[in-house]
CSV table of N, CA, C and O in Angstrom, one decimal:
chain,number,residue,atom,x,y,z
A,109,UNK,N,-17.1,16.1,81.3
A,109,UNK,CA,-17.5,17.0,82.4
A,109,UNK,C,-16.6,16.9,83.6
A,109,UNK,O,-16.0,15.8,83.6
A,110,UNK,N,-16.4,17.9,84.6
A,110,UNK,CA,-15.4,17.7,85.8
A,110,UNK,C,-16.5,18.8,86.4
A,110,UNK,O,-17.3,19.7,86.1
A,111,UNK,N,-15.8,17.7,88.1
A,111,UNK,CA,-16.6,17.6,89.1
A,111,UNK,C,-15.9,18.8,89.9
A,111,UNK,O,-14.7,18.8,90.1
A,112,UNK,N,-16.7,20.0,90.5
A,112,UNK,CA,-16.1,20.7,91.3
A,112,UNK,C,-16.6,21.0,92.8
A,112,UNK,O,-17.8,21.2,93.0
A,113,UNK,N,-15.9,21.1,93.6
A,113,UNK,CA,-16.7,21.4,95.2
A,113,UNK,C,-16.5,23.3,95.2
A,113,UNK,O,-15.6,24.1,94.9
A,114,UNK,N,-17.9,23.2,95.6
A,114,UNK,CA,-18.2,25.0,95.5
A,114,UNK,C,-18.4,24.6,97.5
A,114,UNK,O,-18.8,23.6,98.2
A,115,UNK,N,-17.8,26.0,97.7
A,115,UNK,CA,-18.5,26.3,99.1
A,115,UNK,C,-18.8,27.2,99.4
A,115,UNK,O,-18.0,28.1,99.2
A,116,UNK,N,-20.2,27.3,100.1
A,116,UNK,CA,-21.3,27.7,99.9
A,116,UNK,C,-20.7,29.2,100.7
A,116,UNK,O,-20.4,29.1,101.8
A,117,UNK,N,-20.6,30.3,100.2
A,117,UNK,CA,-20.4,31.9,100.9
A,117,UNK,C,-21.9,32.3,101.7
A,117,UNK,O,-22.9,31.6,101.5
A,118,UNK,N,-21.8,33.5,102.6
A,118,UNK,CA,-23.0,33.9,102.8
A,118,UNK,C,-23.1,34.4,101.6
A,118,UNK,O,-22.2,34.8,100.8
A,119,UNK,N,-25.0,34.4,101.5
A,119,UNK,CA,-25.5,34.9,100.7
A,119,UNK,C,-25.5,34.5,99.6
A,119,UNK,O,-26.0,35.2,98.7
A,120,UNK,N,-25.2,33.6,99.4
A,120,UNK,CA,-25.6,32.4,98.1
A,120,UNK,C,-26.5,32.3,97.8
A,120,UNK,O,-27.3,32.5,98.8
A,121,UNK,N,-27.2,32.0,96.8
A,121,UNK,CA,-28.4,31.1,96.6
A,121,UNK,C,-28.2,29.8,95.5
A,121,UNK,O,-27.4,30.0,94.6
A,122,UNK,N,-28.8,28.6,95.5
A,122,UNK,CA,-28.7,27.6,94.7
A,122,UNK,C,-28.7,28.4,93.3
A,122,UNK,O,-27.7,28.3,92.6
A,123,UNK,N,-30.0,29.5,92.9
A,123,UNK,CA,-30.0,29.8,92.0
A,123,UNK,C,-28.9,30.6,91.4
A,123,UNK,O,-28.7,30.4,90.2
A,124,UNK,N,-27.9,31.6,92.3
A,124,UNK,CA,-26.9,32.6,92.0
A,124,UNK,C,-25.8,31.4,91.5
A,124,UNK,O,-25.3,31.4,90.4
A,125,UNK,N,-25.8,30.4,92.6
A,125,UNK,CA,-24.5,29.5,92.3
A,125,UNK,C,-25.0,28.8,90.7
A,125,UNK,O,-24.2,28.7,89.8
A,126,UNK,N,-26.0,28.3,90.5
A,126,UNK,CA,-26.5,27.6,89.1
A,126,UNK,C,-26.1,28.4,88.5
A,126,UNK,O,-25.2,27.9,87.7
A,127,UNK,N,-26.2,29.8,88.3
A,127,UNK,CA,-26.2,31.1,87.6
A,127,UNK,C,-24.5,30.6,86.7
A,127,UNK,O,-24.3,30.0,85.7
A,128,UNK,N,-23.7,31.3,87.7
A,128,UNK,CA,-22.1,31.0,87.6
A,128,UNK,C,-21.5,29.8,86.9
A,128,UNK,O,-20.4,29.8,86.4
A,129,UNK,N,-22.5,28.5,87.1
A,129,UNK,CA,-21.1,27.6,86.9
A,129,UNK,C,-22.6,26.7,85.4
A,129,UNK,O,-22.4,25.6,85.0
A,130,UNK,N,-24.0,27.6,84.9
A,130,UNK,CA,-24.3,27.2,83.9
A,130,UNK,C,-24.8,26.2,83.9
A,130,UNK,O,-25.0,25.6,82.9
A,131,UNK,N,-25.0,26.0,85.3
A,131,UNK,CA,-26.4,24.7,85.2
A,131,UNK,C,-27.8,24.9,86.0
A,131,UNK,O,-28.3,26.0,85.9
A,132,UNK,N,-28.3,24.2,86.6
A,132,UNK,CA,-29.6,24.1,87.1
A,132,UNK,C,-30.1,24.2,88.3
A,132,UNK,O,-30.2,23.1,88.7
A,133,UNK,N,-30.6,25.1,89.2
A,133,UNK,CA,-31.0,24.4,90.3
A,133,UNK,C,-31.3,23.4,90.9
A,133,UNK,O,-31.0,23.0,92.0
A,134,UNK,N,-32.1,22.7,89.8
A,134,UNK,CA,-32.5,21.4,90.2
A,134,UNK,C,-31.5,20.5,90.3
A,134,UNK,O,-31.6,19.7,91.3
A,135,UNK,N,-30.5,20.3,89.5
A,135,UNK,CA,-29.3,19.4,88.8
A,135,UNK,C,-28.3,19.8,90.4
A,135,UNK,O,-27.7,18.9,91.0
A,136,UNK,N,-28.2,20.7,90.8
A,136,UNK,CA,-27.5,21.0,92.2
A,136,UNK,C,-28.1,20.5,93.5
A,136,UNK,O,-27.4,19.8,94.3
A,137,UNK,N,-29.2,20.8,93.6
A,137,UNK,CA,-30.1,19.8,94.4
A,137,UNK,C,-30.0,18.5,94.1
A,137,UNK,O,-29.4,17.6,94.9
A,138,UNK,N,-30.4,18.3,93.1
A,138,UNK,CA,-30.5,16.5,93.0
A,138,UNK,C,-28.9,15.8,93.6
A,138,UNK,O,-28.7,14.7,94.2
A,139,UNK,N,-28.1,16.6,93.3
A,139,UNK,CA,-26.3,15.8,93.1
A,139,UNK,C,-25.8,15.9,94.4
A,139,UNK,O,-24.8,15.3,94.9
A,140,UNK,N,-26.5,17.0,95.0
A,140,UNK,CA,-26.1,17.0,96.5
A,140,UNK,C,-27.5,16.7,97.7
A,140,UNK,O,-27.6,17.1,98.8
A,141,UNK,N,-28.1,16.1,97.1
A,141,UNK,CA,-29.4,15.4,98.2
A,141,UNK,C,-30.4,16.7,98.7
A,141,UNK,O,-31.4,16.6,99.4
A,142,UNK,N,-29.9,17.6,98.3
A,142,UNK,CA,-31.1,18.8,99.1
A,142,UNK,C,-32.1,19.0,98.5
A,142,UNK,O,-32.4,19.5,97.4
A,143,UNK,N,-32.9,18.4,100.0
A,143,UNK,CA,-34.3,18.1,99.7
A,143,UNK,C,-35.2,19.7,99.5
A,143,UNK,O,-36.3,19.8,98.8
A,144,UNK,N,-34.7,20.9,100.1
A,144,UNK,CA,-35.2,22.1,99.8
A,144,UNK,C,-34.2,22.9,99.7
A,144,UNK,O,-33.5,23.2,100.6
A,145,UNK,N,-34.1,23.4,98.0
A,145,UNK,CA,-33.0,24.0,97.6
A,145,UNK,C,-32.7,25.6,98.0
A,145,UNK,O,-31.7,26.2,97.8
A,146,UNK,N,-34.0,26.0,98.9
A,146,UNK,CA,-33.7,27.2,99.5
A,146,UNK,C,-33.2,27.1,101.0
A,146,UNK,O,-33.5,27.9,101.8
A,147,UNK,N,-32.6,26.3,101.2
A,147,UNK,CA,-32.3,25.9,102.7
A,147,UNK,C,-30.6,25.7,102.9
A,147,UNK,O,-30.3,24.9,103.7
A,148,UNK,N,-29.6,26.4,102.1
A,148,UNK,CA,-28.5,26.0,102.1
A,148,UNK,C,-27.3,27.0,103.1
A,148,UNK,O,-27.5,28.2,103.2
A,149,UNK,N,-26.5,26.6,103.6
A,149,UNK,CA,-25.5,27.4,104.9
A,149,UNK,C,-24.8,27.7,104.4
A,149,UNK,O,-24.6,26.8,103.6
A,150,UNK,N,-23.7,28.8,104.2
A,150,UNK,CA,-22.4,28.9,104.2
A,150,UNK,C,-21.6,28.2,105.2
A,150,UNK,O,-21.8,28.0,106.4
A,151,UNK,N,-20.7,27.9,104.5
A,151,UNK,CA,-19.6,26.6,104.8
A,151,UNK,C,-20.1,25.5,104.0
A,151,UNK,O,-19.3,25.0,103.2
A,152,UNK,N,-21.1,25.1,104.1
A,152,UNK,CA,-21.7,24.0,103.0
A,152,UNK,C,-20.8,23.7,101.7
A,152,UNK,O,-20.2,24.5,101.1
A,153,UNK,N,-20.7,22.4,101.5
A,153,UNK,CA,-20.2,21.5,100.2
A,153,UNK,C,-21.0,21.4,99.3
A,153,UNK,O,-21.9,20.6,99.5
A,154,UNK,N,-21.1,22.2,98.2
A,154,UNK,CA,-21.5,21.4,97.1
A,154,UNK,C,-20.5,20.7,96.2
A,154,UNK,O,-19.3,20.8,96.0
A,155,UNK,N,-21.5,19.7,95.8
A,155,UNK,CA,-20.3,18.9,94.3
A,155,UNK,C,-21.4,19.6,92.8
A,155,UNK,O,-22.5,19.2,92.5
A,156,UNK,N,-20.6,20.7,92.1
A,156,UNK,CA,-21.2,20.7,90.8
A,156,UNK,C,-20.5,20.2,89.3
A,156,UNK,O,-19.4,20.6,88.8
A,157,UNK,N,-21.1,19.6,88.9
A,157,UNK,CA,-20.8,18.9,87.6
A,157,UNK,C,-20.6,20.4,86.5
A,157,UNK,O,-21.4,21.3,86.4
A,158,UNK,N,-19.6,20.3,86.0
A,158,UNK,CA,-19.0,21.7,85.2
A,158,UNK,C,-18.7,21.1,83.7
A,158,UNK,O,-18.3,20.0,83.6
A,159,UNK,N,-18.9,21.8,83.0
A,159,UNK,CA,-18.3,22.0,82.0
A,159,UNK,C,-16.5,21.9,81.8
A,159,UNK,O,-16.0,22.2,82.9
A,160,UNK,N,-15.7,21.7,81.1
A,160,UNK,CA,-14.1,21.4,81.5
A,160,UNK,C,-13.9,22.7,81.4
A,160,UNK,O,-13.2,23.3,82.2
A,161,UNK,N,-14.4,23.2,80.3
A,161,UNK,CA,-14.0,24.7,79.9
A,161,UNK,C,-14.0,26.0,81.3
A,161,UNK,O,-13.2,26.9,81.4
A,162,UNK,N,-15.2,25.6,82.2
A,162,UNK,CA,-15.3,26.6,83.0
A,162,UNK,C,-14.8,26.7,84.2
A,162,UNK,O,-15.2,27.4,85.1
A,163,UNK,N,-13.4,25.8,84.5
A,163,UNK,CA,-12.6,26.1,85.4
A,163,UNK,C,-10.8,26.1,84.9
A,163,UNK,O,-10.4,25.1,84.3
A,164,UNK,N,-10.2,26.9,85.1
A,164,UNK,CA,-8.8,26.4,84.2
A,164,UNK,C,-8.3,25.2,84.7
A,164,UNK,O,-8.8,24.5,85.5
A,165,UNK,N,-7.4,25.0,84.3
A,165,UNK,CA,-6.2,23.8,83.9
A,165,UNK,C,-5.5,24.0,85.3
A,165,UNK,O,-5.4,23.4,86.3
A,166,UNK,N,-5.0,25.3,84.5
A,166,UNK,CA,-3.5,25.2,85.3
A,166,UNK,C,-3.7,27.0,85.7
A,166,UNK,O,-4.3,27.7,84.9
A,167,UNK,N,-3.3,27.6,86.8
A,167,UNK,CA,-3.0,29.3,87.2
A,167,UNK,C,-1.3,29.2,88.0
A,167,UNK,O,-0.8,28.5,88.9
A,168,UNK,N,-0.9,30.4,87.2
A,168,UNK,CA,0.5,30.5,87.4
A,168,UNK,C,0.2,31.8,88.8
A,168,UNK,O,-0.4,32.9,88.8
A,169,UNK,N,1.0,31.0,89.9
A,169,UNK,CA,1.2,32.0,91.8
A,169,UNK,C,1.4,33.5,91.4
A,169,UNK,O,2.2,33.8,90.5
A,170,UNK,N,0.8,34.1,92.0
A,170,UNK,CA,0.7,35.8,91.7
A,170,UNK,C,1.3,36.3,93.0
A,170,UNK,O,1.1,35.6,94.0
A,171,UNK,N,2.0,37.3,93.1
A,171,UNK,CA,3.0,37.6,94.6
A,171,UNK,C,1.5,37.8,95.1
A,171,UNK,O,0.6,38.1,94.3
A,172,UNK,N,1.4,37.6,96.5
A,172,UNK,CA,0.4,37.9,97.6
A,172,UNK,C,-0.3,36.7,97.3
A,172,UNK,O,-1.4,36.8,97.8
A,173,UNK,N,-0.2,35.4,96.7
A,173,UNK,CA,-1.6,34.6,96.7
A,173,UNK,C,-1.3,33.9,97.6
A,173,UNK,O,-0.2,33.5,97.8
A,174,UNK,N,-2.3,33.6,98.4
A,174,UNK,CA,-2.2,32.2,99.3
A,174,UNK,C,-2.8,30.9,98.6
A,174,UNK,O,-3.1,30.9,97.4
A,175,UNK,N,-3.1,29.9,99.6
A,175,UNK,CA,-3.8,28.4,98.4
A,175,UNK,C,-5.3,29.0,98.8
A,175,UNK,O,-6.2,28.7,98.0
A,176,UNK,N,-5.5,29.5,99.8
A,176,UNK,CA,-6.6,29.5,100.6
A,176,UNK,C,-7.1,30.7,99.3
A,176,UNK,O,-8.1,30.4,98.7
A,177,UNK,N,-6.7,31.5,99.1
A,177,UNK,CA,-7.3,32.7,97.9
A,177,UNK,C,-7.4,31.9,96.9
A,177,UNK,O,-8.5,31.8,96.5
A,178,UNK,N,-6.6,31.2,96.4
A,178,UNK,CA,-6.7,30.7,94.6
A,178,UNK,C,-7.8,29.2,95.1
A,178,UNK,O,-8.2,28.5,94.2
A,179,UNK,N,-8.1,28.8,96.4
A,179,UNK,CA,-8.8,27.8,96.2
A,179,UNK,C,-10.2,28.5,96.1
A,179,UNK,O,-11.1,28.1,95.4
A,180,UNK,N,-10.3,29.7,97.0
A,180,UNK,CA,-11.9,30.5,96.9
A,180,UNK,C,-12.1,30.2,95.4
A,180,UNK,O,-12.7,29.3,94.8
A,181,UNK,N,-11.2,31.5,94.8
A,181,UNK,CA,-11.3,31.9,93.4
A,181,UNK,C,-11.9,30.7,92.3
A,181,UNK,O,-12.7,30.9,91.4
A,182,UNK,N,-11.2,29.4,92.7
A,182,UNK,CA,-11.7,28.6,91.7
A,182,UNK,C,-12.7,27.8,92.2
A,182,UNK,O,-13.2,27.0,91.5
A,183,UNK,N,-13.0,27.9,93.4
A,183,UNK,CA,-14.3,26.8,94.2
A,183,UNK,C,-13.9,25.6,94.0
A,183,UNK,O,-14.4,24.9,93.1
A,184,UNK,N,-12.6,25.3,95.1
A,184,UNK,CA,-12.2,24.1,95.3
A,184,UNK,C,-12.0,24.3,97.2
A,184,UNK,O,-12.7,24.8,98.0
A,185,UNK,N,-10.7,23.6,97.4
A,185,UNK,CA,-10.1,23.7,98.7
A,185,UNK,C,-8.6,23.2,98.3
A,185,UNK,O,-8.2,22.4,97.5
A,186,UNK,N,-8.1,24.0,99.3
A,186,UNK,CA,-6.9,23.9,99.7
A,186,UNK,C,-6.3,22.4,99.9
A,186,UNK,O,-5.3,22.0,99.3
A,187,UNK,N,-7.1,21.7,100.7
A,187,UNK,CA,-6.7,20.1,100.4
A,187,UNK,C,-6.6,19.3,98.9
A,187,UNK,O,-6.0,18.2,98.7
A,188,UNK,N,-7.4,19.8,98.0
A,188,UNK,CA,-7.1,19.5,96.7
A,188,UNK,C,-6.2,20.3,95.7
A,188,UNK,O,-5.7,19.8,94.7
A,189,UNK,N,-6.1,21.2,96.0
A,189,UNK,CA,-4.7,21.6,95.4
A,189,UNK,C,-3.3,21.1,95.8
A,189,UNK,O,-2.3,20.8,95.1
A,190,UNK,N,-3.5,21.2,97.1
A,190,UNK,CA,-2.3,20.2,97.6
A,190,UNK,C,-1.9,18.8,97.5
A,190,UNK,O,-0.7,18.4,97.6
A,191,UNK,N,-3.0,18.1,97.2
A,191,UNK,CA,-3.1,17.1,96.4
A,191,UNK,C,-2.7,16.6,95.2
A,191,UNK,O,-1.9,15.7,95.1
A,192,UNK,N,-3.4,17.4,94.0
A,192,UNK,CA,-3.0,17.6,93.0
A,192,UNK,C,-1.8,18.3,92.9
A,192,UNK,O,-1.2,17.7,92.0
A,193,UNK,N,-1.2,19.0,93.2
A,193,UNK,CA,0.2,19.7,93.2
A,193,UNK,C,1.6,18.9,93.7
A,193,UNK,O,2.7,19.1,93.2
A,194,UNK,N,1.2,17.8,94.8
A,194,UNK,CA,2.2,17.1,95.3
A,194,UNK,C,2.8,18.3,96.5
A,194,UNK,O,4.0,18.2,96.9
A,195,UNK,N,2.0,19.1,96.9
A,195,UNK,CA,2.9,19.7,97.7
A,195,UNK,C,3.2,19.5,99.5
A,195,UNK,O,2.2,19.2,100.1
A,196,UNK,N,4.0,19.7,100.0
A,196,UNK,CA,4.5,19.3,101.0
A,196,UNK,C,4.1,20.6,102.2
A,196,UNK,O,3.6,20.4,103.2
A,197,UNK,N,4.3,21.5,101.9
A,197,UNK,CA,3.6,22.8,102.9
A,197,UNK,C,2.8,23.7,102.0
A,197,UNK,O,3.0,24.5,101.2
A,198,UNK,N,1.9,23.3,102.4
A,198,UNK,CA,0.4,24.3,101.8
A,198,UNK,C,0.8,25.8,102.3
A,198,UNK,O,0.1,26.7,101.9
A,199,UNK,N,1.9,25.9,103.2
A,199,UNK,CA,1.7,27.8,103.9
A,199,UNK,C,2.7,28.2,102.7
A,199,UNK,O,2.8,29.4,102.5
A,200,UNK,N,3.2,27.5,102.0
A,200,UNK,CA,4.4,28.1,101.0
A,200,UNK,C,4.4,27.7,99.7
A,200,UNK,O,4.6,26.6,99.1
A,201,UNK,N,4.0,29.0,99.1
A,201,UNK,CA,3.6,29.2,97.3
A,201,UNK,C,4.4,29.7,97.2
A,201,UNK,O,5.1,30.1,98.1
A,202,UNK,N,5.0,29.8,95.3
A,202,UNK,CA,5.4,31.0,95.3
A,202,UNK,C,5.3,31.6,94.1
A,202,UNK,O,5.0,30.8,93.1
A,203,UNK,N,5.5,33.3,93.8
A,203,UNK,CA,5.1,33.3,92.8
A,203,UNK,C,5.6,32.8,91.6
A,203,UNK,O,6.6,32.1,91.7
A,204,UNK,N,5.1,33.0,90.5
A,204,UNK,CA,5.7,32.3,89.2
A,204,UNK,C,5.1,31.4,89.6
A,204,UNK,O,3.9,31.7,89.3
A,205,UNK,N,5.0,30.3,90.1
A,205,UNK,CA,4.7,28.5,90.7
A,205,UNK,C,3.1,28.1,89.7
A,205,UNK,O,2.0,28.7,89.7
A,206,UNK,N,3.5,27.4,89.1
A,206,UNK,CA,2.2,26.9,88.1
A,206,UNK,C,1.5,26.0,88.9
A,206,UNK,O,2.3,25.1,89.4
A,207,UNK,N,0.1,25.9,89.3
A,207,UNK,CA,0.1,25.0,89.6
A,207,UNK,C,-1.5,24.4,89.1
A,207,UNK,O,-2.2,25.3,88.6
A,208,UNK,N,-2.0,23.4,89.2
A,208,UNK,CA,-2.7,22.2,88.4
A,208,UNK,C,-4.3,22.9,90.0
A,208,UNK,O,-4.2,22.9,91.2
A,209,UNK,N,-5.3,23.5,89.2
A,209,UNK,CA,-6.5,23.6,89.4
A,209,UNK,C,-7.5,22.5,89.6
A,209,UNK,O,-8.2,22.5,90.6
A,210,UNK,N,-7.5,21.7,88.6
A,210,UNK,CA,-8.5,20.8,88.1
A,210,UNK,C,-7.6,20.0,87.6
A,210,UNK,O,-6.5,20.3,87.0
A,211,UNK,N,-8.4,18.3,87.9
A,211,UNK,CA,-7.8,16.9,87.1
A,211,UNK,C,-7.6,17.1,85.7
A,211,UNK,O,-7.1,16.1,85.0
């Protein structure tokens, strides 16, 4: 299993987000301490336990992507792609550019 940080959009719900990533309300609650799972903010951190299959490996830079779009898209952040990528300016992608999603 691999661990992923979702952050939380308006209009979320624990249950929409369980929905998506195939696990539980409860199991999201429990792993992130929220004591009432209808009580959650946008901007909010979750950590959800995933499946390996349900996030890619690797996504090859599309002209127009920033890190900030491909980090939405996969429910990570920008500081962990740059991380994992080894990269030196987060403002400069480019297309074609493969770059590592998940551990």
């Amino acid at each position: 299993m691999a661990t992923i940080q979702y952050i939380v959009q308006p209009g979320d719900t624990l249950w929409n987000i369980a929905q998506l990533y195939n696990t539980t309300v409860n199991d999201i609650a429990r792993y992130n301490g929220i004591s009432d799972p209808d009580q959650i903010m946008p901007g909010q951190k979750l950590r959800i336990f995933v499946s390996d299959d349900t996030i890619p490996e690797w996504y090859v830079v599309r002209e127009g992507d920033t890190l900030g779009d491909i980090a939405h898209r996969f429910h990570t952040t920008v500081d962990n792609l740059v991380a994992l990528n080894g990269l030196r300016n987060p403002d400069i992608i480019y297309p074609r550019r493969v770059l590592r999603i998940r551990p």
